[in-house]
Coordinates of N, CA and C in Angstrom, one line a residue:
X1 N 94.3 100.2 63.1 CA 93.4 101.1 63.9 C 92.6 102.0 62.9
X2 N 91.6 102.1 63.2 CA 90.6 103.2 62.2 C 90.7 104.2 62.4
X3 N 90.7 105.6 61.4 CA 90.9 106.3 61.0 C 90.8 107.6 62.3
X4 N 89.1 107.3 63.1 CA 88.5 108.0 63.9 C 89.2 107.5 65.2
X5 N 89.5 106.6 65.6 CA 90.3 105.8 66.5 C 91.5 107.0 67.1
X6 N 92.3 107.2 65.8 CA 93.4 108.0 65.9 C 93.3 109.2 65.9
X7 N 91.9 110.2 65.8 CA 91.9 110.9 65.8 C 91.5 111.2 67.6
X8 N 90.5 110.7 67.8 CA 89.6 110.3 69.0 C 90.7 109.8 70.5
X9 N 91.5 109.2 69.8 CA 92.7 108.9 71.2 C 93.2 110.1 71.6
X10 N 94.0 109.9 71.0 CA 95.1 111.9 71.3 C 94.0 112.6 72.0
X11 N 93.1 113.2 71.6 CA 92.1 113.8 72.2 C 91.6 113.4 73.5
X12 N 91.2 112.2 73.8 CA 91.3 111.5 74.9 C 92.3 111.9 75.9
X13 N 93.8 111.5 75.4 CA 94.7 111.4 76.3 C 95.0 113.2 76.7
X14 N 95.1 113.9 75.8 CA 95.0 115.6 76.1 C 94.0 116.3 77.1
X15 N 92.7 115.7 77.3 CA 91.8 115.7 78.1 C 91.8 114.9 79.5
X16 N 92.0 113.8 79.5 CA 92.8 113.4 80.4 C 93.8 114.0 81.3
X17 N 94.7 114.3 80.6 CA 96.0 115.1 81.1 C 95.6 116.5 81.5
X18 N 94.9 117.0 81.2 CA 94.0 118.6 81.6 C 94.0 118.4 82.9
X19 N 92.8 117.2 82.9 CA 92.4 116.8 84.3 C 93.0 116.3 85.4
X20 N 94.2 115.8 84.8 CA 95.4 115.0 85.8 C 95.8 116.4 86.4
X21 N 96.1 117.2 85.5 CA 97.3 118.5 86.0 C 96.4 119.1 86.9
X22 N 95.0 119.1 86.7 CA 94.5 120.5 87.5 C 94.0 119.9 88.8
X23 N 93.9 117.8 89.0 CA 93.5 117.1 90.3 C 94.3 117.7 91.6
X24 N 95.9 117.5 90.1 CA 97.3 117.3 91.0 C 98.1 118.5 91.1
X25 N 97.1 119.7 91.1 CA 97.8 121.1 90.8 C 99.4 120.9 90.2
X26 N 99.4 120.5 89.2 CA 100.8 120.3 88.6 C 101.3 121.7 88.2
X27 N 103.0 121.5 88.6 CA 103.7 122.8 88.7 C 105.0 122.3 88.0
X28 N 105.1 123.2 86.6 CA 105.8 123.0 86.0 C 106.9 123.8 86.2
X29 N 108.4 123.8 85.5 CA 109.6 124.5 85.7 C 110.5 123.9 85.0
X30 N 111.4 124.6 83.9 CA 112.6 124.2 83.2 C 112.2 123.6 82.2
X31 N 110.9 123.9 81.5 CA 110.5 123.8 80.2 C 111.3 124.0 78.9
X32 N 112.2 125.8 79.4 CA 112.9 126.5 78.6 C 114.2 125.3 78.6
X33 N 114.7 124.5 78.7 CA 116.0 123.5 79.1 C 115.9 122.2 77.7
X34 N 114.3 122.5 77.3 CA 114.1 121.4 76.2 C 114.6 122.0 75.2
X35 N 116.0 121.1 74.6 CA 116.5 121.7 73.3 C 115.9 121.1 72.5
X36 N 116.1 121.3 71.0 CA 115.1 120.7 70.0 C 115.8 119.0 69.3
X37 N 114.9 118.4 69.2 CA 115.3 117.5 68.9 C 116.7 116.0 69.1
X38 N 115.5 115.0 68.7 CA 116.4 113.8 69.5 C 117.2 114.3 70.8
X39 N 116.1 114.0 71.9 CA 116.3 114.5 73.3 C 115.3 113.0 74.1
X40 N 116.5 112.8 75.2 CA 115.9 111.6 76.1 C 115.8 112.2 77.5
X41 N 114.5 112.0 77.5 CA 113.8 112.5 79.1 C 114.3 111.4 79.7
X42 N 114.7 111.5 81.1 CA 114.8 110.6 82.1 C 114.8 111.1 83.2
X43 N 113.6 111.0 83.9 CA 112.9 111.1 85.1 C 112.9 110.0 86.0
X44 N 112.4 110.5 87.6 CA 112.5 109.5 88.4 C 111.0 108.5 88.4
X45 N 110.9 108.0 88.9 CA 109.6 107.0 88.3 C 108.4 106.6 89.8
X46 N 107.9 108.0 90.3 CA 107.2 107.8 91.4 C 105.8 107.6 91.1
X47 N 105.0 107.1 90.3 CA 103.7 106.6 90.1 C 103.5 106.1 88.9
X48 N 102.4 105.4 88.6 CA 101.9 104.9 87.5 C 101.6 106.0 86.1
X49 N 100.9 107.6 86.9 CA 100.4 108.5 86.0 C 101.8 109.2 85.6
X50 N 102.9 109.4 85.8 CA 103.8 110.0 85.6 C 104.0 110.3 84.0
X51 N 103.7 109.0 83.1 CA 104.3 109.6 82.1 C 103.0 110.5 81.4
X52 N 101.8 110.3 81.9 CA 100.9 111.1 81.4 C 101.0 112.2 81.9
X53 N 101.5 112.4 83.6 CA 101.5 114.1 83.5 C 102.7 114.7 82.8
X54 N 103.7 113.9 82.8 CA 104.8 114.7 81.7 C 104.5 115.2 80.4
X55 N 103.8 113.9 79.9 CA 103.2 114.3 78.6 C 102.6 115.4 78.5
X56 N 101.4 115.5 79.2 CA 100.5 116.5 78.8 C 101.4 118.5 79.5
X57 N 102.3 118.3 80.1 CA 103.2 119.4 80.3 C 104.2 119.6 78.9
X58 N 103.9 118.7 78.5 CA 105.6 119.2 77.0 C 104.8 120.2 76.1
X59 N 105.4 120.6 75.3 CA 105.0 121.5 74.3 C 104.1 120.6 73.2
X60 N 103.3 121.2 72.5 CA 102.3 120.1 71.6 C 103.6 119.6 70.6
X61 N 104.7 120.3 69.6 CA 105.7 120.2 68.6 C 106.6 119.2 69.6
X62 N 106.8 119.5 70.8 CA 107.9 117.9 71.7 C 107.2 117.0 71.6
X63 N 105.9 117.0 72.0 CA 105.3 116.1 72.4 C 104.1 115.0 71.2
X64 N 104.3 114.9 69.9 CA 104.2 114.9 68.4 C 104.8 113.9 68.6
X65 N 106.0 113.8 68.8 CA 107.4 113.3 68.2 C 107.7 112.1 69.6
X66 N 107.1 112.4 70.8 CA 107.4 111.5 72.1 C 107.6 110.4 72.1
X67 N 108.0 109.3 72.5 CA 107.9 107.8 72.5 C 108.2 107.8 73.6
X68 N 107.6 106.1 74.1 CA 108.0 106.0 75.9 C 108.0 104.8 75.9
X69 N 108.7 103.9 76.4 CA 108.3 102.2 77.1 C 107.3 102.0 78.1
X70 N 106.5 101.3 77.8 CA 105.4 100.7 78.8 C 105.5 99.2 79.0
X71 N 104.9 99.2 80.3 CA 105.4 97.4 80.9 C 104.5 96.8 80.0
X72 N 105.1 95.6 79.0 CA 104.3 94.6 77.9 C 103.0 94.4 78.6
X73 N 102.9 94.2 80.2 CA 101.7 93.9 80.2 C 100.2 94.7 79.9
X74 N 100.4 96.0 79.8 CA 99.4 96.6 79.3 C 99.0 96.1 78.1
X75 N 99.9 96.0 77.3 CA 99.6 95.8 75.5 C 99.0 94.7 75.2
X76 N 98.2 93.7 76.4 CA 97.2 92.5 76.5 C 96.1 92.8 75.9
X77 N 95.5 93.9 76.6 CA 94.2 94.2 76.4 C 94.5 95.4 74.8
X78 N 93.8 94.5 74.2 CA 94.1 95.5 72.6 C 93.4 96.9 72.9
X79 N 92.6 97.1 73.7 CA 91.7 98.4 73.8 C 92.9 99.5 74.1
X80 N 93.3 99.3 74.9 CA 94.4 99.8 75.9 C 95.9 99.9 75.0
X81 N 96.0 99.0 74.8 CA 97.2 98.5 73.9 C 97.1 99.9 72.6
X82 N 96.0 99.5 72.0 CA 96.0 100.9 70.8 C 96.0 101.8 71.0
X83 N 95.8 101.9 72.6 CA 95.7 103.2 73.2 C 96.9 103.9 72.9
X84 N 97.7 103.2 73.6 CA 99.2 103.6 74.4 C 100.1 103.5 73.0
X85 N 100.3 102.7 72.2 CA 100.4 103.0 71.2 C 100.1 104.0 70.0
X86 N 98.8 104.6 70.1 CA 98.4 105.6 69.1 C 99.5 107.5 70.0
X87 N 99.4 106.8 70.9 CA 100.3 107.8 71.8 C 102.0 107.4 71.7
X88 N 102.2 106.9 71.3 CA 103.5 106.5 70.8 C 104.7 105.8 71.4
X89 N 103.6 105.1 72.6 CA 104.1 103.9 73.4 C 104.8 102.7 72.6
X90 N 105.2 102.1 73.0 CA 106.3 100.3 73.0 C 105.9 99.6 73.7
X91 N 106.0 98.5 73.6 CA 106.1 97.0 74.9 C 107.4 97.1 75.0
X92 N 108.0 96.9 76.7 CA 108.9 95.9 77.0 C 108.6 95.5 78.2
X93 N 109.3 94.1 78.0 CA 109.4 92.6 79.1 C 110.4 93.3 80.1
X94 N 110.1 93.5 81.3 CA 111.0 93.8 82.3 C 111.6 92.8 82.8
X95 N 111.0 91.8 82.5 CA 112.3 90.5 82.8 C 112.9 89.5 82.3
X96 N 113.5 90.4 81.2 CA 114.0 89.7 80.3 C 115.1 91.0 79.5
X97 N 116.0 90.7 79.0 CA 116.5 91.3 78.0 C 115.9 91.5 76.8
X98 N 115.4 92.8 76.7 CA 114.6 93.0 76.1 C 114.7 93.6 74.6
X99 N 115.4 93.1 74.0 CA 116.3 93.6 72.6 C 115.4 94.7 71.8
X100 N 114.3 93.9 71.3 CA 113.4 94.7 70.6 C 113.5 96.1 71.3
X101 N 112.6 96.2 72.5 CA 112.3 97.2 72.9 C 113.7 98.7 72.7
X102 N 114.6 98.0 73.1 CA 116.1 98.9 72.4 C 116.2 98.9 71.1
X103 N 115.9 98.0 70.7 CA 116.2 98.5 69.3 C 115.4 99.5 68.6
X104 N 113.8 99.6 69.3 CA 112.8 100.7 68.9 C 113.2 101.6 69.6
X105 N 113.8 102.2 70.2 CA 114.0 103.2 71.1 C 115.1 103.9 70.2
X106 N 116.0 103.3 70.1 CA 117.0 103.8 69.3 C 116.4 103.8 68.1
X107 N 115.5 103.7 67.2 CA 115.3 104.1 66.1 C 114.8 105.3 65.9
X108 N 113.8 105.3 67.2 CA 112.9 106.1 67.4 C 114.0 107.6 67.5
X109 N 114.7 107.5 68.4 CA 115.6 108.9 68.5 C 116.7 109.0 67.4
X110 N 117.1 107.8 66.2 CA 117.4 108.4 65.3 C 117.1 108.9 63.8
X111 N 115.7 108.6 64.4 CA 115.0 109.5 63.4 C 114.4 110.9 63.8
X112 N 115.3 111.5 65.1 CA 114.9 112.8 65.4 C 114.2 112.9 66.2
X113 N 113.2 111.8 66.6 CA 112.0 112.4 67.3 C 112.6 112.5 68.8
X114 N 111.7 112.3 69.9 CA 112.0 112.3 70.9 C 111.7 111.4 71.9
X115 N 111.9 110.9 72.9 CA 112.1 109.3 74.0 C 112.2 109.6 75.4
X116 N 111.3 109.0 76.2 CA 111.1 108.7 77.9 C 111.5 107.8 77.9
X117 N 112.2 107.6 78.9 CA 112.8 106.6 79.7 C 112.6 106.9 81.2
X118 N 111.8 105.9 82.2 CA 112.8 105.7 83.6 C 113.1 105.1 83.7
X119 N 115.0 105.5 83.9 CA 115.9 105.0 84.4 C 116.0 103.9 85.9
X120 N 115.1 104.4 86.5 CA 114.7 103.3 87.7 C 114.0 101.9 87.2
X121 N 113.4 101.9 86.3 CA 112.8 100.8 85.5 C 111.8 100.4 86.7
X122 N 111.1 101.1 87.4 CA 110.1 100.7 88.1 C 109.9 101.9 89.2
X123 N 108.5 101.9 89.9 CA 107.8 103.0 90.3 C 108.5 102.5 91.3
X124 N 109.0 104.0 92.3 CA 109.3 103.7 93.9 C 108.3 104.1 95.2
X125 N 108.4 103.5 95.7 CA 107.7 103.9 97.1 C 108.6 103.8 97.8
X126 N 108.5 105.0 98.7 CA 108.9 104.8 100.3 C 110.4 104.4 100.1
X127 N 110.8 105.0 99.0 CA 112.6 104.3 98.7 C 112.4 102.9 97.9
X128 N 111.7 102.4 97.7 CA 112.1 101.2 97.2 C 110.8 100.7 96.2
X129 N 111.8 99.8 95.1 CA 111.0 99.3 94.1 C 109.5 98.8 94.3
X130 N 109.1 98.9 93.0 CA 107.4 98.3 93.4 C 107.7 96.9 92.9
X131 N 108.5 96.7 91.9 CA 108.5 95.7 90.9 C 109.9 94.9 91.5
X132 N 110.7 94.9 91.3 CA 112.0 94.6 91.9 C 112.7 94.1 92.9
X133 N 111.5 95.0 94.3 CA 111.6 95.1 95.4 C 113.1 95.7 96.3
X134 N 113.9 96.3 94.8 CA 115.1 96.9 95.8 C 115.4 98.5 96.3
X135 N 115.7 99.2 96.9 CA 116.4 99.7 96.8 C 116.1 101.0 95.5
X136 N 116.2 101.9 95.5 CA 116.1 103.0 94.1 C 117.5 103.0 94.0
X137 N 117.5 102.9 92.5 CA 118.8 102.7 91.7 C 118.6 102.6 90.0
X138 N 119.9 103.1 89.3 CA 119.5 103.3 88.3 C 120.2 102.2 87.4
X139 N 119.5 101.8 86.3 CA 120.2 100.7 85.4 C 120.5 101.8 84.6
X140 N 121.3 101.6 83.4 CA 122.3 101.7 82.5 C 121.8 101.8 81.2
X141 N 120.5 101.3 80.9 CA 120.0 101.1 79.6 C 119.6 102.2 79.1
X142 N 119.3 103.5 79.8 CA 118.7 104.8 79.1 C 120.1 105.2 78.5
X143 N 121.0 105.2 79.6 CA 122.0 106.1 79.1 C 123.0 105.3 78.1
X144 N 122.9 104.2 77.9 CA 123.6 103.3 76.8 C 122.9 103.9 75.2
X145 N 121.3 103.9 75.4 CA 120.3 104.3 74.5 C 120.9 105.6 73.8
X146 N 120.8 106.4 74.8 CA 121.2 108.0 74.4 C 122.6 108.4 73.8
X147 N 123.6 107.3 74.6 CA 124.8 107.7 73.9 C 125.1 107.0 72.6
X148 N 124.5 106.0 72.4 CA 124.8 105.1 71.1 C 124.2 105.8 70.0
X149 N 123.0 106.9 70.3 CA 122.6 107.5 69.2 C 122.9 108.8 68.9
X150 N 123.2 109.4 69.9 CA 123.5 110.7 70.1 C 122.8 111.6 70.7
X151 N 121.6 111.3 71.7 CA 120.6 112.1 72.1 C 121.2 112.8 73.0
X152 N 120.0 113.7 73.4 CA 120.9 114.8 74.5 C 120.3 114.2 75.9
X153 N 120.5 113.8 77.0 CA 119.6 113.9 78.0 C 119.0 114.8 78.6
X154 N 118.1 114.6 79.1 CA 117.8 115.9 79.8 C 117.3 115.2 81.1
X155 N 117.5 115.2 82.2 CA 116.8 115.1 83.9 C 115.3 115.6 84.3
X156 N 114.5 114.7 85.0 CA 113.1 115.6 85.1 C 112.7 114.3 86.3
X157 N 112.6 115.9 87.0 CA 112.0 115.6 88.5 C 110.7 115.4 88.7
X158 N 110.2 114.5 89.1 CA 108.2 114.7 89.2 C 107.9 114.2 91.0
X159 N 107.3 114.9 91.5 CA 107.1 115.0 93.0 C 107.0 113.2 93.0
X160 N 107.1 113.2 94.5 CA 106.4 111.7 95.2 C 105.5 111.5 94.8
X161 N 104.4 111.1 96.3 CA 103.3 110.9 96.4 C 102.4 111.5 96.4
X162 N 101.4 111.0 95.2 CA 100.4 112.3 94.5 C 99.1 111.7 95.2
X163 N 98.6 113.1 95.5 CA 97.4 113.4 96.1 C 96.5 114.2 95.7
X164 N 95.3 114.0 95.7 CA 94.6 115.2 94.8 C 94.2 116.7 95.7
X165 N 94.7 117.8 94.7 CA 94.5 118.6 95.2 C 95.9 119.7 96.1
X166 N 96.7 118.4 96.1 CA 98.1 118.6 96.4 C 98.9 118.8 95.5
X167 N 99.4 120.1 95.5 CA 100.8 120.5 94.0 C 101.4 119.3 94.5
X168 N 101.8 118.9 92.6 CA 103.3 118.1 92.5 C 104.3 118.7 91.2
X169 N 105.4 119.1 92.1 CA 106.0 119.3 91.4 C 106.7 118.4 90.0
X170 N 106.4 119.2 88.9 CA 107.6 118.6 87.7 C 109.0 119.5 87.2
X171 N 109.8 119.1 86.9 CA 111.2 120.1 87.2 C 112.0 119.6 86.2
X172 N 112.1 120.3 84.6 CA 113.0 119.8 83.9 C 114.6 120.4 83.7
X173 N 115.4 119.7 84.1 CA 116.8 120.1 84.4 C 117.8 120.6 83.0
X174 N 118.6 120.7 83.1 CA 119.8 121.1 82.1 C 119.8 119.8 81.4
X175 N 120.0 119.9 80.1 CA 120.5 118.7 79.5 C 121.8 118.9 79.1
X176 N 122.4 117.5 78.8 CA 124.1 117.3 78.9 C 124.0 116.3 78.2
X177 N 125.1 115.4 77.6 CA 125.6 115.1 76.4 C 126.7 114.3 77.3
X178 N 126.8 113.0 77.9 CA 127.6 112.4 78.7 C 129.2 112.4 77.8
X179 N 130.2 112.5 78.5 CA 131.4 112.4 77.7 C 132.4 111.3 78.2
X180 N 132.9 110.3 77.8 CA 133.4 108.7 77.5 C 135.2 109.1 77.4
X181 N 135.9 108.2 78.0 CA 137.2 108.0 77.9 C 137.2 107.5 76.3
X182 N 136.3 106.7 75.8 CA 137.0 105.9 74.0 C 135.2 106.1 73.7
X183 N 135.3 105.4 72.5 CA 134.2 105.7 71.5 C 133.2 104.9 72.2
X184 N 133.3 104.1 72.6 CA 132.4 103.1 73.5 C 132.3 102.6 74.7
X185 N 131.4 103.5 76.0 CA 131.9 103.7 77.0 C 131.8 101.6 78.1
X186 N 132.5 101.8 78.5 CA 132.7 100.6 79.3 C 131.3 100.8 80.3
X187 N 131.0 99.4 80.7 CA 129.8 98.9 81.6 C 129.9 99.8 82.9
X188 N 131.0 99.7 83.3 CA 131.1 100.6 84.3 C 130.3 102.4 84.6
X189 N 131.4 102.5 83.0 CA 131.1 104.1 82.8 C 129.6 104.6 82.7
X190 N 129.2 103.9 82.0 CA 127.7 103.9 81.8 C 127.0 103.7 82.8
X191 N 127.3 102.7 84.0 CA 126.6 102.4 85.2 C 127.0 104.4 86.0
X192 N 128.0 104.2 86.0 CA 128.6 105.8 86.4 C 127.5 107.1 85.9
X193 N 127.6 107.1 84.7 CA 126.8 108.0 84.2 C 125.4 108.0 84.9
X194 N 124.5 106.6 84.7 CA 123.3 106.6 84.8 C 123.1 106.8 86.4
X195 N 124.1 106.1 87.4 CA 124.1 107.1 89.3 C 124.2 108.2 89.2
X196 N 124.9 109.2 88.1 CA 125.2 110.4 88.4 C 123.9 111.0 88.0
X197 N 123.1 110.3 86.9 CA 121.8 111.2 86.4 C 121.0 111.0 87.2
X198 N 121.4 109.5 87.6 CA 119.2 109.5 88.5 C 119.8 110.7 90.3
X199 N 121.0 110.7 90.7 CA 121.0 111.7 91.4 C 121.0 113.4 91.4
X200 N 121.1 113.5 89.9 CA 120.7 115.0 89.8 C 119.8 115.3 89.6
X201 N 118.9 113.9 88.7 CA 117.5 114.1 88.4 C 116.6 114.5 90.1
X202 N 117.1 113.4 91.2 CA 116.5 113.6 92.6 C 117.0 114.8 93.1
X203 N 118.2 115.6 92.6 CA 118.4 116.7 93.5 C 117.8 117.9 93.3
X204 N 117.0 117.9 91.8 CA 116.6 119.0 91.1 C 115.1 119.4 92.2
X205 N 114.4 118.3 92.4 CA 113.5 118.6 93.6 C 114.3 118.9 95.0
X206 N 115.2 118.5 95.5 CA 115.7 119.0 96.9 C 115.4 117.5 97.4
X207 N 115.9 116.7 96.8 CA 115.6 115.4 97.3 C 116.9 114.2 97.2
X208 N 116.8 113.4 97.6 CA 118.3 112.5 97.2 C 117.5 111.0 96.9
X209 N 118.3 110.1 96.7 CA 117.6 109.0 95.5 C 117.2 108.4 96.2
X210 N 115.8 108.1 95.9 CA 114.7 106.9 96.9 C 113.7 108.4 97.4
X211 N 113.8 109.6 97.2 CA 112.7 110.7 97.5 C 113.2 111.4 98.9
X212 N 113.3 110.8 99.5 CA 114.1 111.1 100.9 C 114.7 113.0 100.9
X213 N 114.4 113.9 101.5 CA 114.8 115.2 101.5 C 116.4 115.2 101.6
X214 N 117.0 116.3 101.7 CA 118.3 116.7 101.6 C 118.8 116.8 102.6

């Protein structure tokens, strides 16, 4: 990518995100909860714009250092593709075991920086997958990611359904450091962990998993 390219994106996407926050009166909270370094966001996954309004809410020094998974099929169109990329996007294949995409993820947070994940691995509506078609529920792969490397997690709530002009809440929770019976937690424990996160991540809005109130 050319020189101006990279300079010219970021700027793009910062501008952008101005504009997203102030459509969607975005209302931030629990900023102060971001510890420093190698830290895995995992939010619940209610729209397409999500990870841009997260983005453009982090601090400029968190948000430097961000990486995120995007569905492979964006990264077709190279326009787009350099886009999300110069922003410090990845491809992965949501149907398929996706090795690569783990193995950049985990590089990425052991070299310090920092990583989005949702753990739902697909946008919900109305309770239930866009992609999948089941049910809200969380897979296991963020929190395998974070513990294999040592990241910290941290929980982050982002309202439903966004409407312009309508506050949506974003809500970053305590972060925690999951803790394992042996050095390598079993399928289970990890499925364990990752129910226990996507429901505190939903309770932190006053919500229970699939969006549904309390």
């Amino acid at each position: 990518m050319k020189p101006i390219m990279k300079v010219f994106l970021p700027i793009l996407y910062y501008t952008v995100g101005v504009v997203l926050r102030l459509l969607y009166r975005v209302e931030v909270t629990g900023l102060d909860n971001l510890p420093d370094g190698k830290v895995l966001l995992c939010p619940n996954h209610s729209s397409d714009i999500d990870p841009v309004l997260i983005g453009c809410c982090l601090p400029i020094s968190f948000d430097l250092k961000l990486h995120f998974m995007a569905k492979a099929e964006l990264f077709k169109n190279p326009v787009i593709g350099g886009f999300l990329r110069t922003l410090g996007a990845f491809p992965i294949h949501r149907d398929t075991t996706d090795i690569q995409s783990v193995k950049t993820a985990m590089q990425a947070l052991r070299a310090g920086d920092n990583l989005l994940i949702f753990p739902e691995g697909t946008t919900i509506h109305n309770g239930i997958g866009s992609y999948d078609g089941l049910p809200a529920h969380a897979h296991s792969g963020a929190v395998m990611i974070g513990m294999r490397t040592g990241a910290t997690l941290v929980p982050v709530f982002v309202g439903g359904e966004k409407k312009v002009f309508r506050k949506t809440r974003i809500i970053f929770g305590s972060p925690y450091k999951p803790a394992v019976t042996d050095r390598r937690a079993s399928s289970e424990e990890l499925q364990k962990i990752a129910d226990d996160m996507l429901r505190v991540t939903y309770a932190l809005g006053d919500k229970q998993v699939g969006g549904k109130s309390l």
